[in-house]
MMTF fields as JSON, N, C-alpha, C and O atoms, coordinates in Angstrom:
{
  "mmtfVersion": "1.0.0",
  "mmtfProducer": "UNKNOWN",
  "numBonds": 495,
  "numAtoms": 496,
  "numGroups": 124,
  "numChains": 1,
  "numModels": 1,
  "chainsPerModel": [1],
  "groupsPerChain": [124],
  "chainIdList": ["A"],
  "bondAtomList": [4, 2, 8, 6, 12, 10, 16, 14, 20, 18, 24, 22, 28, 26, 32, 30, 36, 34, 40, 38, 44, 42, 48, 46, 52, 50, 56, 54, 60, 58, 64, 62, 68, 66, 72, 70, 76, 74, 80, 78, 84, 82, 88, 86, 92, 90, 96, 94, 100, 98, 104, 102, 108, 106, 112, 110, 116, 114, 120, 118, 124, 122, 128, 126, 132, 130, 136, 134, 140, 138, 144, 142, 148, 146, 152, 150, 156, 154, 160, 158, 164, 162, 168, 166, 172, 170, 176, 174, 180, 178, 184, 182, 188, 186, 192, 190, 196, 194, 200, 198, 204, 202, 208, 206, 212, 210, 216, 214, 220, 218, 224, 222, 228, 226, 232, 230, 236, 234, 240, 238, 244, 242, 248, 246, 252, 250, 256, 254, 260, 258, 264, 262, 268, 266, 272, 270, 276, 274, 280, 278, 284, 282, 288, 286, 292, 290, 296, 294, 300, 298, 304, 302, 308, 306, 312, 310, 316, 314, 320, 318, 324, 322, 328, 326, 332, 330, 336, 334, 340, 338, 344, 342, 348, 346, 352, 350, 356, 354, 360, 358, 364, 362, 368, 366, 372, 370, 376, 374, 380, 378, 384, 382, 388, 386, 392, 390, 396, 394, 400, 398, 404, 402, 408, 406, 412, 410, 416, 414, 420, 418, 424, 422, 428, 426, 432, 430, 436, 434, 440, 438, 444, 442, 448, 446, 452, 450, 456, 454, 460, 458, 464, 462, 468, 466, 472, 470, 476, 474, 480, 478, 484, 482, 488, 486, 492, 490],
  "bondOrderList": [1, 1, 1, 1, 1, 1, 1, 1, 1, 1, 1, 1, 1, 1, 1, 1, 1, 1, 1, 1, 1, 1, 1, 1, 1, 1, 1, 1, 1, 1, 1, 1, 1, 1, 1, 1, 1, 1, 1, 1, 1, 1, 1, 1, 1, 1, 1, 1, 1, 1, 1, 1, 1, 1, 1, 1, 1, 1, 1, 1, 1, 1, 1, 1, 1, 1, 1, 1, 1, 1, 1, 1, 1, 1, 1, 1, 1, 1, 1, 1, 1, 1, 1, 1, 1, 1, 1, 1, 1, 1, 1, 1, 1, 1, 1, 1, 1, 1, 1, 1, 1, 1, 1, 1, 1, 1, 1, 1, 1, 1, 1, 1, 1, 1, 1, 1, 1, 1, 1, 1, 1, 1, 1],
  "groupList": [{"groupName": "GLU", "atomNameList": ["N", "CA", "C", "O"], "elementList": ["N", "C", "C", "O"], "formalChargeList": [0, 0, 0, 0], "bondAtomList": [1, 0, 2, 1, 3, 2], "bondOrderList": [1, 1, 2], "singleLetterCode": "E", "chemCompType": "L-PEPTIDE LINKING"}, {"groupName": "THR", "atomNameList": ["N", "CA", "C", "O"], "elementList": ["N", "C", "C", "O"], "formalChargeList": [0, 0, 0, 0], "bondAtomList": [1, 0, 2, 1, 3, 2], "bondOrderList": [1, 1, 2], "singleLetterCode": "T", "chemCompType": "L-PEPTIDE LINKING"}, {"groupName": "LEU", "atomNameList": ["N", "CA", "C", "O"], "elementList": ["N", "C", "C", "O"], "formalChargeList": [0, 0, 0, 0], "bondAtomList": [1, 0, 2, 1, 3, 2], "bondOrderList": [1, 1, 2], "singleLetterCode": "L", "chemCompType": "L-PEPTIDE LINKING"}, {"groupName": "ASP", "atomNameList": ["N", "CA", "C", "O"], "elementList": ["N", "C", "C", "O"], "formalChargeList": [0, 0, 0, 0], "bondAtomList": [1, 0, 2, 1, 3, 2], "bondOrderList": [1, 1, 2], "singleLetterCode": "D", "chemCompType": "L-PEPTIDE LINKING"}, {"groupName": "CYS", "atomNameList": ["N", "CA", "C", "O"], "elementList": ["N", "C", "C", "O"], "formalChargeList": [0, 0, 0, 0], "bondAtomList": [1, 0, 2, 1, 3, 2], "bondOrderList": [1, 1, 2], "singleLetterCode": "C", "chemCompType": "L-PEPTIDE LINKING"}, {"groupName": "ASN", "atomNameList": ["N", "CA", "C", "O"], "elementList": ["N", "C", "C", "O"], "formalChargeList": [0, 0, 0, 0], "bondAtomList": [1, 0, 2, 1, 3, 2], "bondOrderList": [1, 1, 2], "singleLetterCode": "N", "chemCompType": "L-PEPTIDE LINKING"}, {"groupName": "SER", "atomNameList": ["N", "CA", "C", "O"], "elementList": ["N", "C", "C", "O"], "formalChargeList": [0, 0, 0, 0], "bondAtomList": [1, 0, 2, 1, 3, 2], "bondOrderList": [1, 1, 2], "singleLetterCode": "S", "chemCompType": "L-PEPTIDE LINKING"}, {"groupName": "VAL", "atomNameList": ["N", "CA", "C", "O"], "elementList": ["N", "C", "C", "O"], "formalChargeList": [0, 0, 0, 0], "bondAtomList": [1, 0, 2, 1, 3, 2], "bondOrderList": [1, 1, 2], "singleLetterCode": "V", "chemCompType": "L-PEPTIDE LINKING"}, {"groupName": "GLY", "atomNameList": ["N", "CA", "C", "O"], "elementList": ["N", "C", "C", "O"], "formalChargeList": [0, 0, 0, 0], "bondAtomList": [1, 0, 2, 1, 3, 2], "bondOrderList": [1, 1, 2], "singleLetterCode": "G", "chemCompType": "PEPTIDE LINKING"}, {"groupName": "ALA", "atomNameList": ["N", "CA", "C", "O"], "elementList": ["N", "C", "C", "O"], "formalChargeList": [0, 0, 0, 0], "bondAtomList": [1, 0, 2, 1, 3, 2], "bondOrderList": [1, 1, 2], "singleLetterCode": "A", "chemCompType": "L-PEPTIDE LINKING"}, {"groupName": "ILE", "atomNameList": ["N", "CA", "C", "O"], "elementList": ["N", "C", "C", "O"], "formalChargeList": [0, 0, 0, 0], "bondAtomList": [1, 0, 2, 1, 3, 2], "bondOrderList": [1, 1, 2], "singleLetterCode": "I", "chemCompType": "L-PEPTIDE LINKING"}, {"groupName": "TYR", "atomNameList": ["N", "CA", "C", "O"], "elementList": ["N", "C", "C", "O"], "formalChargeList": [0, 0, 0, 0], "bondAtomList": [1, 0, 2, 1, 3, 2], "bondOrderList": [1, 1, 2], "singleLetterCode": "Y", "chemCompType": "L-PEPTIDE LINKING"}, {"groupName": "GLN", "atomNameList": ["N", "CA", "C", "O"], "elementList": ["N", "C", "C", "O"], "formalChargeList": [0, 0, 0, 0], "bondAtomList": [1, 0, 2, 1, 3, 2], "bondOrderList": [1, 1, 2], "singleLetterCode": "Q", "chemCompType": "L-PEPTIDE LINKING"}, {"groupName": "PRO", "atomNameList": ["N", "CA", "C", "O"], "elementList": ["N", "C", "C", "O"], "formalChargeList": [0, 0, 0, 0], "bondAtomList": [1, 0, 2, 1, 3, 2], "bondOrderList": [1, 1, 2], "singleLetterCode": "P", "chemCompType": "L-PEPTIDE LINKING"}, {"groupName": "PHE", "atomNameList": ["N", "CA", "C", "O"], "elementList": ["N", "C", "C", "O"], "formalChargeList": [0, 0, 0, 0], "bondAtomList": [1, 0, 2, 1, 3, 2], "bondOrderList": [1, 1, 2], "singleLetterCode": "F", "chemCompType": "L-PEPTIDE LINKING"}, {"groupName": "HIS", "atomNameList": ["N", "CA", "C", "O"], "elementList": ["N", "C", "C", "O"], "formalChargeList": [0, 0, 0, 0], "bondAtomList": [1, 0, 2, 1, 3, 2], "bondOrderList": [1, 1, 2], "singleLetterCode": "H", "chemCompType": "L-PEPTIDE LINKING"}, {"groupName": "ARG", "atomNameList": ["N", "CA", "C", "O"], "elementList": ["N", "C", "C", "O"], "formalChargeList": [0, 0, 0, 0], "bondAtomList": [1, 0, 2, 1, 3, 2], "bondOrderList": [1, 1, 2], "singleLetterCode": "R", "chemCompType": "L-PEPTIDE LINKING"}, {"groupName": "MET", "atomNameList": ["N", "CA", "C", "O"], "elementList": ["N", "C", "C", "O"], "formalChargeList": [0, 0, 0, 0], "bondAtomList": [1, 0, 2, 1, 3, 2], "bondOrderList": [1, 1, 2], "singleLetterCode": "M", "chemCompType": "L-PEPTIDE LINKING"}, {"groupName": "TRP", "atomNameList": ["N", "CA", "C", "O"], "elementList": ["N", "C", "C", "O"], "formalChargeList": [0, 0, 0, 0], "bondAtomList": [1, 0, 2, 1, 3, 2], "bondOrderList": [1, 1, 2], "singleLetterCode": "W", "chemCompType": "L-PEPTIDE LINKING"}],
  "groupTypeList": [0, 1, 2, 3, 4, 5, 6, 7, 4, 8, 8, 2, 9, 10, 10, 3, 9, 4, 8, 7, 4, 3, 8, 5, 8, 6, 1, 4, 5, 10, 6, 11, 6, 2, 1, 10, 12, 13, 10, 14, 1, 1, 5, 4, 1, 13, 4, 15, 10, 1, 6, 1, 16, 5, 5, 2, 6, 2, 6, 5, 11, 1, 5, 10, 17, 6, 8, 3, 6, 3, 5, 8, 13, 7, 10, 3, 9, 8, 3, 15, 9, 5, 6, 2, 2, 18, 12, 11, 7, 5, 6, 8, 9, 17, 13, 13, 8, 5, 6, 5, 2, 1, 9, 6, 12, 10, 5, 2, 10, 9, 1, 18, 10, 5, 0, 8, 9, 2, 0, 0, 13, 2, 9, 5],
  "groupIdList": [1, 2, 3, 4, 5, 6, 7, 8, 9, 10, 11, 12, 13, 14, 15, 16, 17, 18, 19, 20, 21, 22, 23, 24, 25, 26, 27, 28, 29, 30, 31, 32, 33, 34, 35, 36, 37, 38, 39, 40, 41, 42, 43, 44, 45, 46, 47, 48, 49, 50, 51, 52, 53, 54, 55, 56, 57, 58, 59, 60, 61, 62, 63, 64, 65, 66, 67, 68, 69, 70, 71, 72, 73, 74, 75, 76, 77, 78, 79, 80, 81, 82, 83, 84, 85, 86, 87, 88, 89, 90, 91, 92, 93, 94, 95, 96, 97, 98, 99, 100, 101, 102, 103, 104, 105, 106, 107, 108, 109, 110, 111, 112, 113, 114, 115, 116, 117, 118, 119, 120, 121, 122, 123, 124],
  "secStructList": [7, 7, 5, 7, 6, 6, 7, 7, 5, 6, 7, 7, 7, 7, 5, 7, 6, 6, 1, 7, 5, 6, 7, 7, 1, 6, 6, 7, 1, 7, 7, 0, 0, 0, 0, 0, 2, 2, 2, 2, 2, 2, 2, 6, 6, 6, 6, 7, 1, 1, 6, 6, 1, 6, 6, 7, 7, 7, 1, 1, 2, 2, 2, 2, 2, 2, 7, 5, 6, 6, 6, 5, 7, 1, 7, 7, 6, 6, 7, 4, 4, 4, 7, 2, 2, 2, 2, 2, 2, 2, 2, 6, 7, 1, 1, 7, 6, 6, 7, 7, 7, 7, 2, 2, 2, 2, 2, 2, 2, 2, 2, 2, 2, 2, 6, 6, 7, 7, 1, 1, 7, 7, 7, 7],
  "xCoordList": [-7.075, -6.376, -5.682, -6.126, -4.596, -3.886, -4.449, -5.048, -4.253, -4.703, -3.55, -2.418, -3.828, -2.807, -2.849, -3.631, -2.02, -1.951, -3.208, -3.351, -4.115, -5.409, -6.487, -7.671, -6.077, -6.984, -7.958, -9.101, -7.492, -8.293, -7.795, -6.605, -8.694, -8.301, -7.787, -8.46, -6.61, -6.041, -5.606, -5.266, -5.611, -5.215, -3.714, -2.965, -3.296, -1.89, -1.183, 0.011, -1.881, -1.273, -0.282, -0.636, 0.948, 1.977, 2.561, 2.377, 3.249, 3.904, 5.235, 6.073, 5.426, 6.658, 7.815, 7.652, 8.966, 10.175, 10.042, 10.805, 9.079, 8.853, 7.841, 7.574, 7.271, 6.287, 4.876, 3.996, 4.644, 3.322, 2.603, 3.133, 1.379, 0.567, 0.244, -0.365, 0.65, 0.431, 1.092, 0.66, 2.138, 2.88, 3.873, 4.037, 4.523, 5.481, 6.919, 7.823, 7.146, 8.5, 9.054, 10.211, 8.256, 8.78, 8.585, 8.971, 7.993, 7.71, 8.643, 8.36, 9.737, 10.675, 11.33, 11.421, 11.78, 12.441, 11.552, 11.913, 10.413, 9.426, 9.855, 10.27, 9.748, 10.033, 8.777, 7.728, 8.884, 7.743, 7.288, 6.105, 8.224, 7.846, 7.296, 6.421, 7.795, 7.355, 6.155, 5.412, 5.954, 4.919, 3.829, 2.643, 4.215, 3.232, 2.544, 1.318, 3.306, 2.682, 1.668, 0.62, 1.918, 0.875, -0.442, -1.513, -0.379, -1.606, -2.356, -3.567, -1.627, -2.255, -2.765, -3.859, -1.977, -2.366, -3.665, -4.542, -3.784, -4.978, -6.195, -7.304, -5.994, -7.124, -7.401, -8.512, -6.411, -6.543, -6.431, -7.118, -5.58, -5.352, -6.525, -6.52, -7.535, -8.682, -9.267, -9.797, -9.176, -9.634, -8.477, -8.61, -7.353, -6.216, -5.06, -3.927, -5.335, -4.293, -3.53, -2.332, -4.2, -3.527, -3.833, -4.831, -2.968, -3.152, -4.362, -4.813, -4.897, -6.082, -7.356, -8.399, -7.297, -8.468, -8.37, -7.424, -9.294, -9.324, -8.103, -7.832, -7.382, -6.249, -5.092, -4.195, -5.078, -3.995, -3.759, -4.681, -2.531, -2.159, -1.403, -0.422, -1.867, -1.184, -0.538, -0.37, -0.177, 0.358, 1.85, 2.354, 2.566, 4.003, 4.508, 3.817, 5.704, 6.296, 6.379, 6.016, 6.848, 7.019, 5.694, 5.62, 4.656, 3.338, 2.79, 2.237, 2.942, 2.45, 3.156, 2.516, 4.459, 5.224, 4.971, 5.202, 4.501, 4.148, 2.838, 2.606, 1.984, 0.717, -0.342, -0.337, -1.248, -2.328, -2.412, -1.811, -3.158, -3.214, -4.017, -3.865, -4.87, -5.68, -4.974, -5.112, -4.223, -3.636, -2.118, -1.522, -1.485, -0.032, 0.363, -0.345, 1.478, 1.933, 0.884, 0.259, 0.711, -0.229, 0.508, -0.113, 1.833, 2.684, 3.56, 4.249, 3.536, 4.443, 5.46, 5.264, 6.544, 7.526, 7.978, 8.411, 7.868, 8.247, 7.09, 7.248, 5.919, 4.783, 3.478, 2.803, 3.139, 1.944, 0.675, -0.225, 0.583, -0.643, -0.954, -2.119, 0.057, -0.152, -0.141, -0.157, -0.114, -0.131, -1.562, -2.277, -1.977, -3.349, -3.729, -4.844, -2.829, -3.133, -3.472, -4.457, -2.674, -2.943, -4.257, -5.022, -4.522, -5.762, -6.982, -7.961, -6.915, -8.039, -8.21, -9.334, -7.115, -7.271, -7.584, -8.313, -7.054, -7.31, -8.747, -9.325, -9.319, -10.7, -11.727, -12.9, -11.291, -12.221, -12.843, -13.655, -12.463, -12.996, -12.505, -13.198, -11.312, -10.732, -10.165, -9.632, -10.264, -11.088, -12.567, -12.942, -13.408, -14.832, -15.527, -15.005, -16.684, -17.482, -17.077, -16.61, -17.251, -16.944, -15.556, -15.284, -14.691, -13.365, -12.273, -11.179, -12.561, -11.576, -10.34, -10.41, -9.218, -7.979, -8.036, -8.767, -7.27, -7.203, -6.37, -5.611, -6.514, -5.708, -4.224, -3.412, -3.87, -2.471, -1.95, -0.836, -2.744, -2.33, -2.187, -1.238, -3.113, -3.044, -1.818, -1.144, -1.521, -0.32, 0.955, 1.921, 0.974, 2.147, 2.37, 3.503, 1.3, 1.411, 1.925, 2.811, 1.374, 1.822, 3.298, 4.053, 3.705, 5.11, 6.019, 7.072, 5.63, 6.422, 6.583, 7.682, 5.51, 5.588, 6.502, 7.357, 6.326, 7.148, 8.623, 9.483, 8.92, 10.308, 10.894, 12.045, 10.124, 10.621, 10.008, 10.376, 9.069, 8.399, 9.42, 9.303, 10.411, 11.469, 11.008, 10.137, 11.61, 11.27, 11.754, 11.055, 12.923, 13.452, 14.053, 14.607, 13.951, 14.463, 15.969, 16.671, 16.451, 17.882, 18.458, 17.823, 19.642, 20.297, 20.74, 21.222, 20.572, 20.999, 22.484, 23.016],
  "yCoordList": [-14.414, -13.189, -13.353, -14.117, -12.632, -12.671, -11.612, -10.633, -11.813, -10.863, -9.953, -10.414, -8.661, -7.772, -7.833, -8.599, -7.036, -7.11, -6.587, -6.748, -5.97, -5.569, -6.598, -6.353, -7.75, -8.833, -8.425, -8.881, -7.555, -7.122, -7.854, -7.811, -8.518, -9.256, -8.304, -7.337, -8.578, -7.779, -6.395, -5.562, -6.134, -4.815, -4.604, -5.531, -3.396, -3.038, -2.802, -2.499, -2.931, -2.662, -3.763, -4.942, -3.379, -4.324, -3.874, -2.729, -4.756, -4.414, -3.754, -4.329, -2.53, -1.797, -2.273, -3.195, -1.652, -2.051, -1.896, -2.501, -1.09, -0.908, -1.9, -1.908, -2.742, -3.713, -3.178, -3.804, -2.015, -1.402, -1.752, -1.566, -2.266, -2.578, -1.288, -0.378, -1.215, -0.051, 1.208, 2.321, 1.033, 2.178, 2.679, 2.086, 3.763, 4.334, 4.203, 4.776, 3.469, 3.245, 4.404, 4.359, 5.445, 6.625, 6.581, 7.524, 5.507, 5.463, 4.534, 4.197, 4.116, 3.229, 3.951, 5.178, 3.168, 3.701, 4.696, 5.855, 4.221, 5.069, 5.354, 4.454, 6.606, 7.021, 6.84, 7.402, 6.052, 5.862, 7.2, 7.536, 7.964, 9.189, 10.268, 11.036, 10.335, 11.382, 10.986, 11.854, 9.691, 9.247, 8.412, 8.665, 7.423, 6.475, 7.009, 6.956, 7.516, 8.005, 9.11, 9.12, 10.048, 11.051, 10.443, 10.971, 9.358, 8.681, 8.159, 8.346, 7.502, 6.971, 8.095, 7.999, 9.156, 10.262, 10.906, 11.216, 11.102, 11.735, 10.821, 11.269, 9.55, 8.654, 7.633, 7.112, 7.342, 6.198, 6.541, 5.938, 7.493, 7.735, 8.348, 8.313, 8.909, 9.323, 8.155, 8.371, 6.947, 5.77, 4.952, 4.338, 4.943, 4.098, 4.927, 4.787, 5.789, 6.649, 5.962, 6.191, 5.134, 4.409, 2.93, 2.542, 2.118, 0.673, 0.181, -0.946, 1.004, 0.582, 0.802, 0.248, 1.591, 1.822, 0.908, 1.027, 0.02, -0.926, -1.849, -2.48, -1.929, -2.85, -2.61, -3.449, -1.498, -1.203, 0.295, 1.07, 0.698, 2.099, 2.307, 1.617, 3.261, 3.619, 4.992, 5.711, 5.348, 6.678, 6.809, 7.923, 5.686, 5.764, 4.402, 3.389, 4.406, 3.207, 2.043, 0.917, 2.304, 1.238, 0.558, -0.67, 1.346, 0.774, -0.043, -1.123, 0.468, -0.256, -1.596, -2.619, -1.589, -2.823, -3.798, -4.997, -3.299, -4.179, -4.894, -5.973, -4.318, -4.949, -4.714, -3.692, -5.658, -5.498, -6.706, -7.749, -6.547, -7.603, -8.809, -9.894, -8.645, -9.763, -10.603, -11.826, -9.964, -10.663, -10.677, -11.359, -9.934, -9.812, -8.866, -7.892, -9.131, -8.232, -8.098, -9.075, -6.863, -6.606, -6.315, -6.109, -6.299, -6.081, -7.311, -7.726, -7.893, -8.969, -8.338, -8.32, -7.823, -7.076, -7.871, -9.018, -7.232, -7.868, -8.529, -8.973, -8.605, -9.301, -8.579, -8.918, -7.586, -6.8, -7.647, -7.411, -8.627, -9.418, -10.212, -10.499, -10.565, -11.297, -10.391, -10.877, -9.09, -8.129, -7.744, -7.218, -8.006, -7.747, -6.281, -5.987, -5.372, -3.961, -3.639, -2.95, -4.124, -3.875, -4.531, -3.943, -5.726, -6.411, -5.579, -5.502, -4.959, -4.151, -2.88, -2.538, -2.166, -0.931, -1.235, -0.476, -2.32, -2.667, -3.126, -2.883, -3.782, -4.271, -3.163, -3.339, -2.023, -0.939, -1.053, -0.212, -2.105, -2.269, -1.163, -0.775, -0.666, 0.42, 1.456, 1.086, 2.704, 3.243, 3.093, 3.014, 3.053, 2.819, 4.027, 5.142, 3.777, 4.854, 5.162, 4.283, 6.387, 6.811, 7.427, 8.176, 7.125, 7.747, 6.758, 6.787, 5.878, 4.899, 5.584, 6.694, 4.915, 5.439, 5.394, 4.589, 6.253, 6.237, 5.046, 4.476, 4.676, 3.589, 3.918, 3.031, 5.161, 5.581, 5.377, 4.886, 5.749, 5.554, 4.072, 3.676, 3.262, 1.814, 1.228, 0.371, 1.676, 1.208, 1.641, 0.88, 2.849, 3.299, 2.416, 2.037, 2.089, 1.211, -0.161, -0.722, -0.702, -2.007, -1.969, -2.883, -0.928, -0.817, -0.684, -1.319, 0.13, 0.286, -1.064, -1.402, -1.831, -3.154, -4.063, -4.749, -4.07, -4.923, -4.564, -5.43, -3.299, -2.85, -3.195, -2.86, -3.855, -4.304, -3.579, -3.847, -2.656, -1.889, -1.241, -1.304, -0.625, 0.024, 1.369, 2.015, 1.787, 3.092, 4.192, 5.184, 4.024, 4.935, 4.107, 3.037, 4.59, 3.813, 3.663, 4.479, 2.616, 2.397, 3.438, 3.799, 3.905, 4.854, 4.121, 2.99, 4.776, 4.169, 4.317, 3.867],
  "zCoordList": [-27.212, -26.879, -25.537, -24.68, -25.371, -24.103, -23.164, -23.607, -21.879, -20.874, -20.485, -20.336, -20.318, -19.787, -18.26, -17.696, -17.586, -16.125, -15.438, -14.225, -16.179, -15.63, -15.948, -15.716, -16.48, -16.863, -17.957, -17.989, -18.858, -19.986, -21.227, -21.541, -21.924, -23.122, -24.19, -24.549, -24.685, -25.761, -25.329, -26.169, -24.021, -23.523, -23.644, -23.951, -23.404, -23.553, -22.224, -22.213, -21.121, -19.824, -19.477, -19.454, -19.211, -18.799, -17.476, -17.063, -16.828, -15.571, -15.89, -16.585, -15.373, -15.67, -14.79, -13.99, -14.936, -14.217, -12.709, -11.957, -12.256, -10.823, -10.269, -9.068, -11.139, -10.7, -10.644, -10.054, -11.258, -11.25, -12.536, -13.631, -12.391, -13.566, -14.295, -13.73, -15.539, -16.41, -15.866, -16.168, -15.066, -14.552, -15.58, -16.646, -15.252, -16.19, -15.708, -16.316, -14.643, -14.146, -13.34, -12.923, -13.108, -12.425, -10.915, -10.224, -10.382, -8.952, -8.186, -7.037, -8.789, -8.097, -6.921, -6.896, -5.959, -4.764, -4.028, -3.825, -3.646, -2.981, -1.544, -0.815, -1.157, 0.208, 1.045, 0.731, 2.113, 2.997, 3.577, 3.512, 4.146, 4.851, 3.923, 4.323, 2.693, 1.774, 0.925, 0.467, 0.709, -0.224, 0.43, 0.218, 1.22, 1.766, 3.023, 3.12, 3.976, 5.211, 4.935, 5.581, 4.009, 3.737, 3.231, 3.53, 2.479, 2.048, 3.27, 3.388, 4.183, 5.385, 6.288, 6.844, 6.433, 7.303, 6.823, 7.629, 5.536, 4.977, 5.003, 5.293, 4.703, 4.476, 5.573, 5.664, 6.4, 7.308, 8.791, 9.615, 9.138, 10.56, 11.312, 12.542, 10.639, 11.457, 12.271, 13.361, 11.762, 12.504, 13.074, 14.132, 12.378, 12.765, 13.313, 12.855, 14.29, 14.845, 15.975, 16.138, 16.747, 17.828, 17.688, 17.082, 18.251, 18.133, 18.917, 18.708, 19.816, 20.563, 19.766, 20.114, 18.711, 17.852, 16.65, 15.872, 16.475, 15.359, 15.327, 14.305, 16.417, 16.579, 15.618, 15.537, 14.887, 13.96, 13.916, 13.659, 14.166, 14.047, 12.744, 12.467, 11.95, 10.706, 10.838, 9.853, 12.075, 12.341, 12.069, 11.928, 11.994, 11.695, 11.217, 11.328, 10.694, 10.091, 11.075, 10.735, 12.278, 13.273, 13.574, 13.63, 13.768, 14.067, 12.906, 13.11, 11.691, 10.514, 10.386, 10.145, 10.545, 10.39, 11.541, 11.392, 12.685, 13.807, 13.548, 14.094, 12.731, 12.4, 13.448, 14.135, 13.57, 14.535, 15.458, 15.2, 16.522, 17.532, 17.073, 17.634, 16.064, 15.594, 14.54, 14.531, 13.655, 12.516, 12.488, 11.655, 13.386, 13.332, 12.21, 11.953, 11.536, 10.474, 9.368, 8.958, 8.898, 7.809, 6.503, 5.461, 6.574, 5.401, 5.221, 6.153, 4.031, 3.659, 2.712, 1.497, 3.28, 2.5, 1.283, 1.392, 0.121, -1.13, -1.854, -2.992, -1.21, -1.821, -1.482, -0.511, -2.294, -1.981, -1.993, -1.186, -2.889, -3.02, -1.754, -1.479, -0.99, 0.257, 1.481, 2.612, 1.267, 2.368, 2.69, 1.837, 3.913, 4.341, 4.145, 3.714, 4.452, 4.304, 2.844, 2.581, 1.901, 0.483, 0.061, -0.705, 0.546, 0.187, 0.59, -0.151, 1.768, 2.24, 1.419, 1.054, 1.118, 0.344, -1.114, -1.752, -1.653, -3.047, -3.265, -4.325, -2.276, -2.402, -2.211, -2.538, -1.682, -1.382, -0.009, 0.378, 0.749, 2.096, 3.028, 3.969, 2.756, 3.54, 2.575, 1.529, 2.89, 3.969, 3.643, 2.474, 4.675, 4.456, 3.82, 3.825, 3.291, 2.707, 1.28, 0.556, 0.883, -0.477, -0.586, -1.524, 0.345, 0.357, -0.034, 0.531, -1.001, -1.429, -1.976, -2.505, -1.844, -2.398, -3.917, -4.494, -4.558, -6.017, -6.467, -5.682, -7.728, -8.285, -8.17, -7.906, -8.363, -8.253, -6.833, -6.65, -5.825, -4.431, -4.103, -3.427, -4.572, -4.332, -5.015, -4.444, -6.227, -6.93, -6.216, -6.172, -5.656, -4.898, -3.677, -3.381, -2.973, -1.804, -2.236, -1.591, -3.321, -3.819, -4.201, -3.868, -4.89, -5.309, -4.103, -4.05, -3.135, -1.912, -1.212, -0.773, -1.105, -0.48, -1.3, -0.74, -2.62, -3.488, -3.413, -3.571, -3.173, -3.042, -1.677, -1.396, -0.833, 0.468, 1.64, 2.784, 1.39, 2.466, 3.394, 4.618, 2.789, 3.569, 4.094, 3.511, 5.215, 5.759, 4.821, 4.614, 4.265, 3.255, 2.142, 2.396, 0.892, -0.24, -0.19, 0.408, -0.822, -0.941, -1.9, -2.89, -1.603, -2.503, -3.759, -3.697, -4.89, -6.164, -6.369, -7.384]
}
C-alpha cells in the first residue's frame, strides 16, 4: 500500500495546492498579521514577548524573522520542515504543557512558511 501525506497506509490525505497535508486549498496567501500573529499572541507571547525572555520574541514579524540569539533564524522561508519554529510547535515541545497548538494552526504556520513567510501575502 502507498502512504498518504500523514504516513497512513492506504489513506486518502494528499497535499493540496497550498502545500497543506489533507488541506482544502482555502488557506493560500496567508496574512501574517491577520492569521499567524494571533496564533503566536494567544499561545506563545506569554513567554516569548521580548527577545530577552527565552532568547526569542514572537511579538511581531521583525522579531520572529530575526530569530533568537542561540540559533539565529528560526524560520527557513519556503521550507517549513527545516524551520526550527515549526519543528518545535509540530513536535508539541512548544507551547509547553497541555496548550499545544491545533493541527489546523500548525498547518497554517507550515503553509505560511512554505509561501515564503511573508509579512503580507502577495496580491493575486
